[in-house]
Amino acid sequence: MLAGYEERRAAFEEQGARIIAASVDSMENTLALAAPLGFPVGHGVTRADADSLGAWWDDNRNFIQPSEFILSRSGKVMMSTYSNSPIGRMEPEETLTLLKYLNAQRQKQKAQAPPPARD
């Protein structure tokens, strides 16, 4: 999945988006995972981190289930997914399509907004 985001990273950047990922893995394992990627990947995600995100922590396997977010520039959650399987995750192409849609809607709103009042 991360490779798919890397393949489309330039297109995400064209939409004004940055990609950030994180893992429960150790720093050493995460560095190996992140080596071919051009975006940051955090390591050592804990249960407290999962709880702060409202994500599901799998006690049997001791890791966070996939949790994905699209944030606005101000940090507002625009969309999120929480999954305990590969189904329902934010696929890179679908996520890019959603960002293009959100940006197009923002441009329409700007174009339709009345000009500011002059004194």
PDB file of C-alpha atoms in Angstrom, residues 107-116:
ATOM      1  CA  GLN A 107     -12.329  26.227  -6.033  1.00  0.00           C
ATOM      2  CA  LYS A 108     -16.053  26.308  -6.899  1.00  0.00           C
ATOM      3  CA  GLN A 109     -16.870  27.804  -3.509  1.00  0.00           C
ATOM      4  CA  LYS A 110     -14.209  30.471  -3.957  1.00  0.00           C
ATOM      5  CA  ALA A 111     -15.503  31.314  -7.435  1.00  0.00           C
ATOM      6  CA  GLN A 112     -19.095  31.587  -6.201  1.00  0.00           C
ATOM      7  CA  ALA A 113     -18.318  33.647  -3.111  1.00  0.00           C
ATOM      8  CA  PRO A 114     -19.434  37.262  -3.354  1.00  0.00           C
ATOM      9  CA  PRO A 115     -16.616  39.793  -3.497  1.00  0.00           C
ATOM     10  CA  PRO A 116     -15.701  41.392  -0.180  1.00  0.00           C
TER      11      PRO A 116
END
